[in-house]
Amino acid sequence: MEMIARNPASGVYPASPDYIHALEVRFPSRLLFASGTMGLDHEGMAASDLKGQLELIWSNLRAILTSADMTVDNIVRLTSYLRDGAFMEANQNARLHALNGHAVPTTAIIVETLRDDWLVEIEIIAAG
């Protein structure tokens, strides 16, 4: 499988160091679509703060990926659902740390439909 970042030099605004416009995935043999994953512990309880929820989300996503013999390097698309726009920077920093330089197309959406104790939810698509 080959992954190629697609950032056209003209016709669209420039990409930033942590953002790509598109990711071409050539010859994947399998795809993994993960539901929105919350910052819940093993008992289904949400961490009390944003930092804790982001840590649990990425731990949960790594467990889901591992179950499919994948890692965060296999992620090809990521969508974050944030309860509050003030969470954008913390979410971005957690994503950058978790992906360790692996750039993927990403979108963050502010939603009001999450339960009061759920501050962020992340869904991914991975390819192998």
CSV table of C-alpha atoms in Angstrom, one decimal:
chain,number,residue,atom,x,y,z
A,1,MET,CA,0.0,0.0,0.0
A,2,GLU,CA,1.2,3.5,-0.9
A,3,MET,CA,0.0,6.8,0.7
A,4,ILE,CA,0.6,10.0,-1.2
A,5,ALA,CA,-0.2,13.4,0.2
A,6,ARG,CA,-2.0,15.6,-2.4
A,7,ASN,CA,-1.4,19.3,-1.8
A,8,PRO,CA,-1.8,21.1,-5.2
A,9,ALA,CA,0.7,24.0,-5.7
A,10,SER,CA,-2.1,26.1,-7.3
A,11,GLY,CA,-5.8,26.4,-7.4
A,12,VAL,CA,-6.4,25.9,-3.7
A,13,TYR,CA,-5.1,27.6,-0.5
A,14,PRO,CA,-1.8,26.2,0.8
A,15,ALA,CA,-1.6,23.3,3.3
A,16,SER,CA,0.0,23.9,6.7
A,17,PRO,CA,2.6,21.7,8.3
A,18,ASP,CA,0.0,19.7,10.2
A,19,TYR,CA,-2.7,19.6,7.4
A,20,ILE,CA,-3.0,18.0,4.0
A,21,HIS,CA,-5.7,18.5,1.5
A,22,ALA,CA,-6.0,14.9,0.5
A,23,LEU,CA,-4.4,11.5,0.9
A,24,GLU,CA,-4.2,9.1,-2.0
A,25,VAL,CA,-4.1,5.5,-0.9
A,26,ARG,CA,-2.9,3.1,-3.6
A,27,PHE,CA,-3.6,-0.6,-3.5
A,28,PRO,CA,-5.0,-1.1,0.0
A,29,SER,CA,-6.0,-4.6,0.7
A,30,ARG,CA,-8.4,-3.8,3.5
A,31,LEU,CA,-10.2,-0.9,5.1
A,32,LEU,CA,-11.2,-0.3,8.7
A,33,PHE,CA,-14.0,2.2,9.6
A,34,ALA,CA,-14.1,3.0,13.3
A,35,SER,CA,-17.2,4.5,14.9
A,36,GLY,CA,-16.9,7.7,16.8
A,37,THR,CA,-14.7,6.8,19.8
A,38,MET,CA,-15.1,8.6,23.1
A,39,GLY,CA,-12.8,9.2,26.0
A,40,LEU,CA,-14.4,6.4,28.1
A,41,ASP,CA,-12.6,4.0,30.3
A,42,HIS,CA,-13.1,0.2,30.5
A,43,GLU,CA,-16.2,0.7,32.6
A,44,GLY,CA,-17.7,3.2,30.1
A,45,MET,CA,-17.1,6.2,32.3
A,46,ALA,CA,-15.9,9.5,30.8
A,47,ALA,CA,-12.7,11.0,32.0
A,48,SER,CA,-13.5,14.2,34.0
A,49,ASP,CA,-11.6,16.6,31.7
A,50,LEU,CA,-10.7,17.2,28.1
A,51,LYS,CA,-7.0,16.1,28.5
A,52,GLY,CA,-8.1,12.8,30.1
A,53,GLN,CA,-10.8,12.2,27.4
A,54,LEU,CA,-8.3,12.8,24.6
A,55,GLU,CA,-5.8,10.4,26.2
A,56,LEU,CA,-8.5,7.7,26.5
A,57,ILE,CA,-9.7,8.3,23.0
A,58,TRP,CA,-6.2,7.7,21.5
A,59,SER,CA,-5.7,4.7,23.8
A,60,ASN,CA,-9.1,3.3,22.6
A,61,LEU,CA,-8.3,4.0,19.0
A,62,ARG,CA,-4.9,2.3,19.3
A,63,ALA,CA,-6.6,-0.8,20.8
A,64,ILE,CA,-9.2,-0.8,17.9
A,65,LEU,CA,-6.4,-0.5,15.4
A,66,THR,CA,-4.3,-3.2,17.1
A,67,SER,CA,-7.3,-5.6,16.9
A,68,ALA,CA,-7.0,-5.2,13.1
A,69,ASP,CA,-3.2,-5.5,13.1
A,70,MET,CA,-2.9,-1.8,12.3
A,71,THR,CA,-1.3,1.2,14.0
A,72,VAL,CA,-2.0,5.0,13.8
A,73,ASP,CA,0.2,4.9,10.6
A,74,ASN,CA,-2.7,3.2,8.9
A,75,ILE,CA,-5.1,6.0,9.6
A,76,VAL,CA,-6.1,7.7,6.3
A,77,ARG,CA,-9.0,10.0,7.5
A,78,LEU,CA,-9.9,11.5,10.8
A,79,THR,CA,-13.0,13.5,12.0
A,80,SER,CA,-13.2,15.1,15.4
A,81,TYR,CA,-16.5,16.1,17.0
A,82,LEU,CA,-16.0,18.7,19.7
A,83,ARG,CA,-18.5,19.9,22.3
A,84,ASP,CA,-16.9,23.4,22.3
A,85,GLY,CA,-14.8,25.3,19.8
A,86,ALA,CA,-12.4,26.1,22.7
A,87,PHE,CA,-11.3,22.5,22.5
A,88,MET,CA,-9.8,22.9,19.0
A,89,GLU,CA,-6.2,23.5,20.1
A,90,ALA,CA,-6.1,20.7,22.7
A,91,ASN,CA,-7.6,18.3,20.1
A,92,GLN,CA,-5.1,19.3,17.5
A,93,ASN,CA,-2.2,18.9,19.9
A,94,ALA,CA,-3.4,15.5,21.0
A,95,ARG,CA,-3.8,14.4,17.3
A,96,LEU,CA,-0.3,15.6,16.4
A,97,HIS,CA,1.2,13.8,19.3
A,98,ALA,CA,-0.7,10.6,18.7
A,99,LEU,CA,0.0,10.5,14.9
A,100,ASN,CA,3.7,11.4,15.4
A,101,GLY,CA,4.1,13.3,12.1
A,102,HIS,CA,1.7,11.1,10.1
A,103,ALA,CA,-0.4,13.7,8.3
A,104,VAL,CA,-4.0,12.7,7.3
A,105,PRO,CA,-7.0,14.6,6.0
A,106,THR,CA,-8.8,15.8,9.1
A,107,THR,CA,-11.9,17.7,9.9
A,108,ALA,CA,-13.2,19.1,13.3
A,109,ILE,CA,-16.9,19.7,13.8
A,110,ILE,CA,-18.5,21.5,16.7
A,111,VAL,CA,-21.6,19.6,17.9
A,112,GLU,CA,-24.1,20.0,20.6
A,113,THR,CA,-25.5,16.5,20.5
A,114,LEU,CA,-22.8,14.8,22.6
A,115,ARG,CA,-23.8,13.9,26.2
A,116,ASP,CA,-22.9,16.6,28.7
A,117,ASP,CA,-20.0,14.5,30.0
A,118,TRP,CA,-18.6,13.7,26.5
A,119,LEU,CA,-16.3,16.5,25.4
A,120,VAL,CA,-14.9,15.0,22.2
A,121,GLU,CA,-15.4,12.1,19.9
A,122,ILE,CA,-13.1,10.9,17.1
A,123,GLU,CA,-13.8,8.6,14.2
A,124,ILE,CA,-11.2,7.3,11.8
A,125,ILE,CA,-10.8,5.4,8.6
A,126,ALA,CA,-7.7,3.2,8.3
A,127,ALA,CA,-6.2,1.3,5.4
A,128,GLY,CA,-3.9,-1.7,5.3
